[in-house]
Tab-separated table of N, CA, C and O in Angstrom:
chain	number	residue	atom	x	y	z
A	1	UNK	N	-11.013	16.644	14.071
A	1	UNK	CA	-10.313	16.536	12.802
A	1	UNK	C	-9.371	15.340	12.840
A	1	UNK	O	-8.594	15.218	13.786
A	2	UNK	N	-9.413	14.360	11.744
A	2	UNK	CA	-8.444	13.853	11.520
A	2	UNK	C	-7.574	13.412	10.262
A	2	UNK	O	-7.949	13.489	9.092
A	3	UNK	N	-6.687	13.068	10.585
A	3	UNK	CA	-5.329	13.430	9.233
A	3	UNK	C	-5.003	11.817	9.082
A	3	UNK	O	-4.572	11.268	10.096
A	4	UNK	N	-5.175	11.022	7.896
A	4	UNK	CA	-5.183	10.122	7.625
A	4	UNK	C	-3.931	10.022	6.532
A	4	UNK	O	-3.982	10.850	5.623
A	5	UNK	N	-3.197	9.413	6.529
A	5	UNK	CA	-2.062	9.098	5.858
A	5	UNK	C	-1.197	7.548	4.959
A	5	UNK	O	-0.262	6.975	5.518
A	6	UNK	N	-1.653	7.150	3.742
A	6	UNK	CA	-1.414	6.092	3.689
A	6	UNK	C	0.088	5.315	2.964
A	6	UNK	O	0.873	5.634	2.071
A	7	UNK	N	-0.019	4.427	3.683
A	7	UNK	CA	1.590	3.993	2.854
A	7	UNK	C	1.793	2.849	2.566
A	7	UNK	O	0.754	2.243	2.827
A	8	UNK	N	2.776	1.950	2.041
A	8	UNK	CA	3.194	0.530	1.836
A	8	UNK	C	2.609	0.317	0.514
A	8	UNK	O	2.476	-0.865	0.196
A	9	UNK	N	2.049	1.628	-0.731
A	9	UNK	CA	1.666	0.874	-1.853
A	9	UNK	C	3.284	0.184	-2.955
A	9	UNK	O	4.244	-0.198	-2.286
A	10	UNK	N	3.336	0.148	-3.647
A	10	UNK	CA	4.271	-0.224	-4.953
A	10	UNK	C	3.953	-1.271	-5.903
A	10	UNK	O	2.817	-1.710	-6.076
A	11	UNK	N	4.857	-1.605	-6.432
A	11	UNK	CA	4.775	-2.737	-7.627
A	11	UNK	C	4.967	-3.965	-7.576
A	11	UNK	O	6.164	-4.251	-7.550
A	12	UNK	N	4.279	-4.812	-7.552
A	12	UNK	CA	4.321	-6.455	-7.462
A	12	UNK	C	3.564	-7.142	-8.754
A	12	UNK	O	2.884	-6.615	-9.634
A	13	UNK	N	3.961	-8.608	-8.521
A	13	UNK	CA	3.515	-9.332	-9.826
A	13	UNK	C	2.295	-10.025	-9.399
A	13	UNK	O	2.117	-10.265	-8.205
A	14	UNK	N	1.409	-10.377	-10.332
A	14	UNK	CA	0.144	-10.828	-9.746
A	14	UNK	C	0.621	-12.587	-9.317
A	14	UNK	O	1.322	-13.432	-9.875
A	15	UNK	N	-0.361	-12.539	-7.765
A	15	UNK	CA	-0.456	-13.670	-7.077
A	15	UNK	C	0.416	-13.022	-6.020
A	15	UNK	O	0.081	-13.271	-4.862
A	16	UNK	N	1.739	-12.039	-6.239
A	16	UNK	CA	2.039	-11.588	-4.908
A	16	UNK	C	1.174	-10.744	-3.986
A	16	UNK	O	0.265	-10.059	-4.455
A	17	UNK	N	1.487	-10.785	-2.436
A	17	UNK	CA	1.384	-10.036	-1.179
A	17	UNK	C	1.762	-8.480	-1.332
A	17	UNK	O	2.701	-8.192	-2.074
A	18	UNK	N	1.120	-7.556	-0.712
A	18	UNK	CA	1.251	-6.524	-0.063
A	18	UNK	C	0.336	-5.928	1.372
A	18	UNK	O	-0.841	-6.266	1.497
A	19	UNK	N	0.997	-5.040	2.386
A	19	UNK	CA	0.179	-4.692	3.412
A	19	UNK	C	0.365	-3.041	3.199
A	19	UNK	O	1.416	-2.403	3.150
A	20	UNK	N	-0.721	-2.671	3.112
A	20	UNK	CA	-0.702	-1.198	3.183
A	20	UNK	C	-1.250	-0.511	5.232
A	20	UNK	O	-1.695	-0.921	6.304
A	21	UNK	N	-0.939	0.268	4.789
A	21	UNK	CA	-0.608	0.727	6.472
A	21	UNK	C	-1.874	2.243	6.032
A	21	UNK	O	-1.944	2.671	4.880
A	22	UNK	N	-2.526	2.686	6.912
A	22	UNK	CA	-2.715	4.030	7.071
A	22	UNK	C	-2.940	4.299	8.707
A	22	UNK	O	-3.770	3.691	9.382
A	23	UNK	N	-1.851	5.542	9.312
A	23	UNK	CA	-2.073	6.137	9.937
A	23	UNK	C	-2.709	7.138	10.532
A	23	UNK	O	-2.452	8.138	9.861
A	24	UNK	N	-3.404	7.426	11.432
A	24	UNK	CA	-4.066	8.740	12.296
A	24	UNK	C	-3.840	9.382	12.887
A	24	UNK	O	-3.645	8.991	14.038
A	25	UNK	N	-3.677	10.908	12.591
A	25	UNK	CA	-3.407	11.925	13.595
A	25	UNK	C	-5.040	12.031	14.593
A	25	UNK	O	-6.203	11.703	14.357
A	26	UNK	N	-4.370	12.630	15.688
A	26	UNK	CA	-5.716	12.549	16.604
A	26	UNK	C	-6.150	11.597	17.435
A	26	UNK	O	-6.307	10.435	17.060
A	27	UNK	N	-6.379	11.995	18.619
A	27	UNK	CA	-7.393	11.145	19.563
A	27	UNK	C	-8.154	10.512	19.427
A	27	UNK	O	-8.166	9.389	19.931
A	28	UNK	N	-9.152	11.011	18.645
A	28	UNK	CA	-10.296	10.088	18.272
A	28	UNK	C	-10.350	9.031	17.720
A	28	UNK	O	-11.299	8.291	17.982
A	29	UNK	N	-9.218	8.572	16.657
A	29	UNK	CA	-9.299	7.605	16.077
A	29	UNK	C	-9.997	6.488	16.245
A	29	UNK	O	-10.881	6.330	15.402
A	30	UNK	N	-9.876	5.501	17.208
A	30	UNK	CA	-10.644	4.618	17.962
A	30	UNK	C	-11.729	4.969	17.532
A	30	UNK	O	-12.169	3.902	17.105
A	31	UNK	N	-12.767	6.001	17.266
A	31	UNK	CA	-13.701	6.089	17.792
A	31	UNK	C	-14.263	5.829	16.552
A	31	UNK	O	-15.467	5.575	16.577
A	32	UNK	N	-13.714	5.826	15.480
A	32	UNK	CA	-14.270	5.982	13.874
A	32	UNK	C	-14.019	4.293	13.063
A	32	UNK	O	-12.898	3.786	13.007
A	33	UNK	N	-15.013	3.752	12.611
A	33	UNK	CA	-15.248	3.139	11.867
A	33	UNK	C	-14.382	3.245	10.646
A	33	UNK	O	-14.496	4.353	10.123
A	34	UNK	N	-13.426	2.318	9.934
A	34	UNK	CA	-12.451	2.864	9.096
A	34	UNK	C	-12.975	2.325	7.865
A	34	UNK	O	-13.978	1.612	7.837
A	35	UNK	N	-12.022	2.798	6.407
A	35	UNK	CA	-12.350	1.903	5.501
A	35	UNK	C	-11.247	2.168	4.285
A	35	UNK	O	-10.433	3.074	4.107
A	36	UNK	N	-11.588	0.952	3.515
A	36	UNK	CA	-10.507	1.417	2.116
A	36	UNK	C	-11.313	1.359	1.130
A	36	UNK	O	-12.243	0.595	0.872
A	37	UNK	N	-10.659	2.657	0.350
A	37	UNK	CA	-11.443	2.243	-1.314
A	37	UNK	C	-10.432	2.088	-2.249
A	37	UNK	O	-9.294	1.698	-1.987
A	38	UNK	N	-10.830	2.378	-3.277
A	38	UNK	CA	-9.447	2.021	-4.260
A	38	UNK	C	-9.944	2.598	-5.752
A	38	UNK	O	-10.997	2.085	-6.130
A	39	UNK	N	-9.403	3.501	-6.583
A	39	UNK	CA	-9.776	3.812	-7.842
A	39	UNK	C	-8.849	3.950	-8.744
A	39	UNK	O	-7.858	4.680	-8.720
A	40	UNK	N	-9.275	3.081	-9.695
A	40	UNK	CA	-8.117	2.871	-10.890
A	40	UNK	C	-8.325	3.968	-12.046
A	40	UNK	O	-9.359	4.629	-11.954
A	41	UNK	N	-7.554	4.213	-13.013
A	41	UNK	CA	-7.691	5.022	-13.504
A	41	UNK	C	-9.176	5.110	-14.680
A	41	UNK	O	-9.647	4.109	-15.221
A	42	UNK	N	-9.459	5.865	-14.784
A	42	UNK	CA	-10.741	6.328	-15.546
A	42	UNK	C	-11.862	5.900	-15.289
A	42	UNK	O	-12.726	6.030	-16.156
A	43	UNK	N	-12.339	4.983	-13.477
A	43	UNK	CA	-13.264	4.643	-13.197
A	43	UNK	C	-13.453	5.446	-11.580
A	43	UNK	O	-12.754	6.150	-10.851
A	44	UNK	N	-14.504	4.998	-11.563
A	44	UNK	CA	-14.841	5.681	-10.189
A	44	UNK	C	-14.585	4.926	-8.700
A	44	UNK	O	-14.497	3.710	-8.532
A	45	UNK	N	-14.499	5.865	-7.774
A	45	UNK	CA	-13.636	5.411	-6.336
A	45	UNK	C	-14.539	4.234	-5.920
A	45	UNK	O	-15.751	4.439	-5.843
A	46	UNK	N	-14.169	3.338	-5.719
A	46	UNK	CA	-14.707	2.061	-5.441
A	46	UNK	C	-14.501	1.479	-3.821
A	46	UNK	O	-13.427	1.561	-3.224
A	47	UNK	N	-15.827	0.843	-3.208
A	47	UNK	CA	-15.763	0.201	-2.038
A	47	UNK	C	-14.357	-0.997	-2.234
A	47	UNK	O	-14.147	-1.685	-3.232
A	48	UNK	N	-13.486	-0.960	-0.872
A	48	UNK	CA	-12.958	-2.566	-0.826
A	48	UNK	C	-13.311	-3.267	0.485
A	48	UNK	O	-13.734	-4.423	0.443
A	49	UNK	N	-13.142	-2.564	1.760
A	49	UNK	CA	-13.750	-3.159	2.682
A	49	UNK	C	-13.660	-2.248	4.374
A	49	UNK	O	-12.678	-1.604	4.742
A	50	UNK	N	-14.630	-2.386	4.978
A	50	UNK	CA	-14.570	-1.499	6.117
A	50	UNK	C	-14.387	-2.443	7.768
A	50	UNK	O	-14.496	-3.655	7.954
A	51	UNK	N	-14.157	-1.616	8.518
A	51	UNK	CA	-13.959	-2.426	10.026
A	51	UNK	C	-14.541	-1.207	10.911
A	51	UNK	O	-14.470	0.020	10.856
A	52	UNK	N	-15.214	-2.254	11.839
A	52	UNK	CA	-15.645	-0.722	12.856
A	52	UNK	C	-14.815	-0.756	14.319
A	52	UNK	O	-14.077	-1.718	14.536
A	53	UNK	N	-14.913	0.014	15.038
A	53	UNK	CA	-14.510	0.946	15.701
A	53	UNK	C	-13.640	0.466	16.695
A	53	UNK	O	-12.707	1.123	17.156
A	54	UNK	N	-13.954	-0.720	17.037
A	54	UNK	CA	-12.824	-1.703	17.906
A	54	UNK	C	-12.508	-3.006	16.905
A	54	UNK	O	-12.227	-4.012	17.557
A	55	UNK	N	-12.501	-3.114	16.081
A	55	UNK	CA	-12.082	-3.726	15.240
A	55	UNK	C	-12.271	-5.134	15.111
A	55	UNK	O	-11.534	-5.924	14.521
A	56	UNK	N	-13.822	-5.478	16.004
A	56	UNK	CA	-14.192	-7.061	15.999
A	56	UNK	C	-15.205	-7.327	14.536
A	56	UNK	O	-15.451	-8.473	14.159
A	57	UNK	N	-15.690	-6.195	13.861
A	57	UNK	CA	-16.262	-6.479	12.773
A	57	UNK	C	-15.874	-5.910	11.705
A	57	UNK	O	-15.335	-4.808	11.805
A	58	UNK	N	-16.091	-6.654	10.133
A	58	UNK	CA	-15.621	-5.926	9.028
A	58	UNK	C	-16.521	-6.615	7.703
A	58	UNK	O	-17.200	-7.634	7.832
A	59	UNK	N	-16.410	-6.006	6.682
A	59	UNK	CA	-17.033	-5.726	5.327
A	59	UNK	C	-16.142	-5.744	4.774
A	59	UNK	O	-15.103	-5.107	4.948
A	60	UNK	N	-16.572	-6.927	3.557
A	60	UNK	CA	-15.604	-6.878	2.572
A	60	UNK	C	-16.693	-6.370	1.237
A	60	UNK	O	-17.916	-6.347	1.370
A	61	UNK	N	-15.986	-5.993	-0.004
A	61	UNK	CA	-16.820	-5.912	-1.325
A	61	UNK	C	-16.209	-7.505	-1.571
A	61	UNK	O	-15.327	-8.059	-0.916
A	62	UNK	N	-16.995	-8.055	-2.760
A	62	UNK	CA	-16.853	-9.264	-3.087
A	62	UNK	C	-15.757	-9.618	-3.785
A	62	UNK	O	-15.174	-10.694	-3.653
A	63	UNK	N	-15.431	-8.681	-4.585
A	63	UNK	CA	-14.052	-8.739	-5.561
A	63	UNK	C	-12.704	-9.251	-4.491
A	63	UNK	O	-11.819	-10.082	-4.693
A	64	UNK	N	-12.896	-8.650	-3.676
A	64	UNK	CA	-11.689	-9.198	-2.833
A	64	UNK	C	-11.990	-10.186	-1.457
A	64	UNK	O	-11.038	-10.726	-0.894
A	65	UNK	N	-12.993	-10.320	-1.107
A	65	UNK	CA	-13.396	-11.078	-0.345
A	65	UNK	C	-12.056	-12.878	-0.330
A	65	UNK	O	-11.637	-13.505	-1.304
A	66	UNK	N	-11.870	-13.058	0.757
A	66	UNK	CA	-11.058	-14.019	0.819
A	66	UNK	C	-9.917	-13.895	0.153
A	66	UNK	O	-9.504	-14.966	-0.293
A	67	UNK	N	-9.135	-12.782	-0.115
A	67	UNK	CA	-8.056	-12.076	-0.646
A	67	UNK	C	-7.544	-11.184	0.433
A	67	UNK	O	-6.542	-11.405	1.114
A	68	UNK	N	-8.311	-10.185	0.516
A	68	UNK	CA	-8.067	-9.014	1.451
A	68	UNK	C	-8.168	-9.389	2.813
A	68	UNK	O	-8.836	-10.392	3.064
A	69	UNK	N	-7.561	-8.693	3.854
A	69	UNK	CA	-8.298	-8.337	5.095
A	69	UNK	C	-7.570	-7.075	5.674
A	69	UNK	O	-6.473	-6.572	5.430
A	70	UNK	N	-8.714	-6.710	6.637
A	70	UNK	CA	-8.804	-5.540	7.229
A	70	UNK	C	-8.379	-5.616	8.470
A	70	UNK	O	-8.856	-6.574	9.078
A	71	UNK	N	-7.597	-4.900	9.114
A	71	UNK	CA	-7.345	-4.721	10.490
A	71	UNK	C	-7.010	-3.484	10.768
A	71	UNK	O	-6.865	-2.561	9.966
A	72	UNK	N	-6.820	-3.459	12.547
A	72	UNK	CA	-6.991	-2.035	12.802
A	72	UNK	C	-5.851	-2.102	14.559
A	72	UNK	O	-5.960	-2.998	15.395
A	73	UNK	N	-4.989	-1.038	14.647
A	73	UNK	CA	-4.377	-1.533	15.865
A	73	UNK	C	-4.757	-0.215	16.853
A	73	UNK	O	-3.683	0.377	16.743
A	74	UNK	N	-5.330	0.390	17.485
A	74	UNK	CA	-5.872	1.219	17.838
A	74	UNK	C	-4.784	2.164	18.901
A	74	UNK	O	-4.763	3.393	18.840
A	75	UNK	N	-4.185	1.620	19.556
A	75	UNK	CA	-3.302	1.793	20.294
A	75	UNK	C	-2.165	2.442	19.662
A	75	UNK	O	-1.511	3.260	20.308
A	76	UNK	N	-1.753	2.043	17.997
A	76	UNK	CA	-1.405	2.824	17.225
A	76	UNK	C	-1.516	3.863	16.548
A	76	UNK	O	-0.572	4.547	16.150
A	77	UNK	N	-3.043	4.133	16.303
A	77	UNK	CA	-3.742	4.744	15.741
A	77	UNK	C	-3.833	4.153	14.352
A	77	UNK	O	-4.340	5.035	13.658
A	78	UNK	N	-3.661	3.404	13.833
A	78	UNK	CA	-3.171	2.820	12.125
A	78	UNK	C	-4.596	1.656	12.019
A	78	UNK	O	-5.144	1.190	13.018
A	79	UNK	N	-4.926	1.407	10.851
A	79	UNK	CA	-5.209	0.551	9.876
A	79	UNK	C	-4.694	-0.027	9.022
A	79	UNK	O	-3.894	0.546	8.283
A	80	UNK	N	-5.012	-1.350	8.878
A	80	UNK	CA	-3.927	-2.162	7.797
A	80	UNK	C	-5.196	-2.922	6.963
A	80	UNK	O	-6.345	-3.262	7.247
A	81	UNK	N	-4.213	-2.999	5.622
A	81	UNK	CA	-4.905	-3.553	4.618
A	81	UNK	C	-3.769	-5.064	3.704
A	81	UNK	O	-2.915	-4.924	2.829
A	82	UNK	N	-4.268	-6.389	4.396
A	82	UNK	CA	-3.406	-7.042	4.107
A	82	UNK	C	-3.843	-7.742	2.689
A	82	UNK	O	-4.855	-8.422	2.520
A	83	UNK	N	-2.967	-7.459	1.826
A	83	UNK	CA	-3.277	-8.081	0.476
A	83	UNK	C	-2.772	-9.114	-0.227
A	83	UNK	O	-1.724	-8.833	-0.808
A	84	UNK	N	-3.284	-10.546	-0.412
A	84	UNK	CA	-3.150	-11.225	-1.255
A	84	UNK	C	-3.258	-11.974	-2.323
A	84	UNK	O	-4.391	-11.779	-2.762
A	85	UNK	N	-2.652	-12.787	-3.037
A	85	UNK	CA	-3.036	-13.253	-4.077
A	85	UNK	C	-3.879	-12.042	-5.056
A	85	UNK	O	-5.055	-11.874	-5.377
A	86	UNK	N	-2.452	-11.251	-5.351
A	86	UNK	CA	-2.961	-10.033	-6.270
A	86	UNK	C	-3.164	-10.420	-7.641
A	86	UNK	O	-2.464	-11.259	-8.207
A	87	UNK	N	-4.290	-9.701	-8.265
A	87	UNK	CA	-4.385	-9.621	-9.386
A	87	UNK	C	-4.418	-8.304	-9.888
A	87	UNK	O	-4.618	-7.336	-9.153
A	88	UNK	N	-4.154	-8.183	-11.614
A	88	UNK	CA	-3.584	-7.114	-12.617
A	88	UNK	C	-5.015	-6.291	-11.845
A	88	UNK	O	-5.060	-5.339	-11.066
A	89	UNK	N	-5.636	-6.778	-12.199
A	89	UNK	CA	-7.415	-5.853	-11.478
A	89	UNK	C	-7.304	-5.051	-10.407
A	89	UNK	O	-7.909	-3.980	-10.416
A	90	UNK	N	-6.485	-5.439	-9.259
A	90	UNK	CA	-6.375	-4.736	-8.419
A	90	UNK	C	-5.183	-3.525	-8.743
A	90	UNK	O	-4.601	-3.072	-7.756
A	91	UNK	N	-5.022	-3.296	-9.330
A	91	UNK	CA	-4.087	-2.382	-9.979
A	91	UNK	C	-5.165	-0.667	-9.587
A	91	UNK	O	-6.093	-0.327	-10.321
A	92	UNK	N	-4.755	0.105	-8.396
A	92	UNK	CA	-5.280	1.387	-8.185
A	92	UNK	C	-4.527	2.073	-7.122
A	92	UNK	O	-3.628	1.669	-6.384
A	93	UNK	N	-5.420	3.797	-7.282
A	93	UNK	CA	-4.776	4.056	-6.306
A	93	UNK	C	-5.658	4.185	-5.212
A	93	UNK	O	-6.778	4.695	-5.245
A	94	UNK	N	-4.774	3.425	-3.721
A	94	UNK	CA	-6.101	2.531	-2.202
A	94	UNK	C	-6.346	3.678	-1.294
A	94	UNK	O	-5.260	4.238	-1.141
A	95	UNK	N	-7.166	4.216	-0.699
A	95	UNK	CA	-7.290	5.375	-0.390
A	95	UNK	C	-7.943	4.650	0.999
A	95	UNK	O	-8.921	3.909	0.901
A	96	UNK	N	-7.292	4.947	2.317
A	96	UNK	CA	-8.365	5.076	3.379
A	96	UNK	C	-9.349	6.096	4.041
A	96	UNK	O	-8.952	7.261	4.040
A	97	UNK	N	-10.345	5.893	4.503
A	97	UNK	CA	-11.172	6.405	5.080
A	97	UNK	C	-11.666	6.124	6.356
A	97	UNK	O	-11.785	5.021	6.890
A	98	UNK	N	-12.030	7.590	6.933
A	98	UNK	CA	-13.011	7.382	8.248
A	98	UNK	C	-14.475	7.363	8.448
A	98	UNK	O	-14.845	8.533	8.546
A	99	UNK	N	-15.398	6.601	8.544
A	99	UNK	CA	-17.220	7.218	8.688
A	99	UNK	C	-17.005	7.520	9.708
A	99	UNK	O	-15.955	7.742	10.310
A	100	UNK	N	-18.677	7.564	10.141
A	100	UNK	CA	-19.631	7.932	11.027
A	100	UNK	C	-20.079	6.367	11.698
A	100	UNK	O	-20.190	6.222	12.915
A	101	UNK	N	-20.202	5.774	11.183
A	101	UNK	CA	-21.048	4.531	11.563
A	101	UNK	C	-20.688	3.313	10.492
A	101	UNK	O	-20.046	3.510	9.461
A	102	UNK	N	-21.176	2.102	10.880
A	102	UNK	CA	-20.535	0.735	10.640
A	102	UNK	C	-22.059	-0.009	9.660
A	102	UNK	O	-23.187	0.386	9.954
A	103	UNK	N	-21.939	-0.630	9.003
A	103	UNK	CA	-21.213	-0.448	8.006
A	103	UNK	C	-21.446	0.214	6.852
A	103	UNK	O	-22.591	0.536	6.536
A	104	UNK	N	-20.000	0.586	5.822
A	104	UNK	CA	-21.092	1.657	5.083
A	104	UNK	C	-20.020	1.890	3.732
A	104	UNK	O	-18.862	2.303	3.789
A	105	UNK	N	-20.731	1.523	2.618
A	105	UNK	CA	-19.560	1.586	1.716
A	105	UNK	C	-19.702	2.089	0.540
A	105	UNK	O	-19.052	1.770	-0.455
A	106	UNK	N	-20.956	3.275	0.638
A	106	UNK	CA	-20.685	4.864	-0.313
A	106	UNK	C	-19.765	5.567	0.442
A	106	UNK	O	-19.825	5.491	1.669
A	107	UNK	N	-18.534	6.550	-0.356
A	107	UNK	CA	-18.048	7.205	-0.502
A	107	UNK	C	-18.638	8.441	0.044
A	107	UNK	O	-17.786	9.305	0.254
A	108	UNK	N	-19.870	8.785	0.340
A	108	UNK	CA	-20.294	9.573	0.776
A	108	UNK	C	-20.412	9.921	2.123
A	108	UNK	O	-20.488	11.004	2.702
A	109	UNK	N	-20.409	8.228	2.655
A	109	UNK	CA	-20.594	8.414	4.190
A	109	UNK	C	-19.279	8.504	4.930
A	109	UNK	O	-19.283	8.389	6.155
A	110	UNK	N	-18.331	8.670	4.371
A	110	UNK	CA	-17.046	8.629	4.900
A	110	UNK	C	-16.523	9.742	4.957
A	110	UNK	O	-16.672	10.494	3.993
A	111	UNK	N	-15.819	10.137	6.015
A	111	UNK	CA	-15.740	12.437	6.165
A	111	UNK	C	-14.450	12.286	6.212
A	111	UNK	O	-14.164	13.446	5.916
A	112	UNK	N	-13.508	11.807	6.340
A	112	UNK	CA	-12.047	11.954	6.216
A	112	UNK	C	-11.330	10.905	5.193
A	112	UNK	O	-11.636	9.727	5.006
A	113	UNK	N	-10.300	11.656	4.589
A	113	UNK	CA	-9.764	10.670	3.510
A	113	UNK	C	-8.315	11.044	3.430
A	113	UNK	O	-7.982	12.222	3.564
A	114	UNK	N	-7.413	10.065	3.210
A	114	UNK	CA	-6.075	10.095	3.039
A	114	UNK	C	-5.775	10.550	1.637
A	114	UNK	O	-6.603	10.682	0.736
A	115	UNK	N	-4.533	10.762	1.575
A	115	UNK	CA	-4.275	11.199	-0.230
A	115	UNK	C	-3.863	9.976	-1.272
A	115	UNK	O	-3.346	10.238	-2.358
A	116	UNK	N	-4.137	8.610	-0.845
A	116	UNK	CA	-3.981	7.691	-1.253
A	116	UNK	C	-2.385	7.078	-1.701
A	116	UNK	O	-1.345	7.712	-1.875
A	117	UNK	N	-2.716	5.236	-1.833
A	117	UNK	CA	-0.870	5.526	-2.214
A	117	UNK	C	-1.210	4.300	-3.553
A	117	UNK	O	-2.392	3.960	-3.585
A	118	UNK	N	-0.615	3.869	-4.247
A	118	UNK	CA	-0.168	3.771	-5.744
A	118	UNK	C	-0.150	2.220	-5.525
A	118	UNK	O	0.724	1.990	-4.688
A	119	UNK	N	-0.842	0.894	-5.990
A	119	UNK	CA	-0.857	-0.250	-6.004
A	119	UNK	C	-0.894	-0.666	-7.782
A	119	UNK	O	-1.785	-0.302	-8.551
A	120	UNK	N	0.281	-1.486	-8.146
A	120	UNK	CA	0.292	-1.843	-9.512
A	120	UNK	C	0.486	-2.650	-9.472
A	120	UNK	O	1.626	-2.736	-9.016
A	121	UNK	N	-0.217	-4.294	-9.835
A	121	UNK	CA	0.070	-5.512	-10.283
A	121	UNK	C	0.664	-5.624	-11.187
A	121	UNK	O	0.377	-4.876	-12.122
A	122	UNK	N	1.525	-6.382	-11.320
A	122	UNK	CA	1.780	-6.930	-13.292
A	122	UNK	C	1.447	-8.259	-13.439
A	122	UNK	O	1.506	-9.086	-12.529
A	123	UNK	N	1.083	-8.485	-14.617
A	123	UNK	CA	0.840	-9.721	-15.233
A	123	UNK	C	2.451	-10.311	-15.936
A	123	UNK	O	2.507	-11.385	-16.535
């Protein structure tokens, strides 16, 4: 079992920075392939990008590609999601996740999920 926990969302103006953090309860962590999604209101939970298990590879979706990146500190147990050059679009709430395997970016293949935290751009 693991307990995924995410934090560092709030309010910024578009073109600013944010890093969101999610933590892991449990041993295993390391062992799981991580990921973020993100769903804004009245659409459905959306891929943003995944890293696997020692954290030398990662997946981005295209929307954020060369914006985002993914990292992972293992020793911590945490994942980070470093965000820049925001836009109003990215306006959701970022939810991390754990799979099974690398890479993989239905919602389906992912068995643990945080309760997400609150990202709002303004224009």
């Amino acid at each position: 079992q693991v307990q995924l926990v995410e934090s560092g969302g709030g309010l910024v103006q578009a073109g600013g920075s944010l890093r969101l953090s999610c933590t892991a309860s449990g041993r295993t962590f390391s062992s799981y392939p991580m990921g973020w999604f993100r769903q804004a209101p009245g659409k459905e939970r959306e891929f943003v990008t995944t890293i696997n298990s020692s954290g030398r590879r990662t997946y981005y979706a295209d929307s954020v590609k060369g914006r985002f990146t993914i990292s992972r500190d293992n020793a911590k147990n945490t994942v980070y999601l470093e965000m820049n050059s925001l836009k109003p679009e990215d306006t959701a709430v970022y939810y991390c996740a754990a799979a099974d395997r690398f890479p993989v970016t239905s919602t389906l293949e992912y068995v643990y999920w945080g309760q997400g935290t609150q990202v709002t751009v303004s224009s």
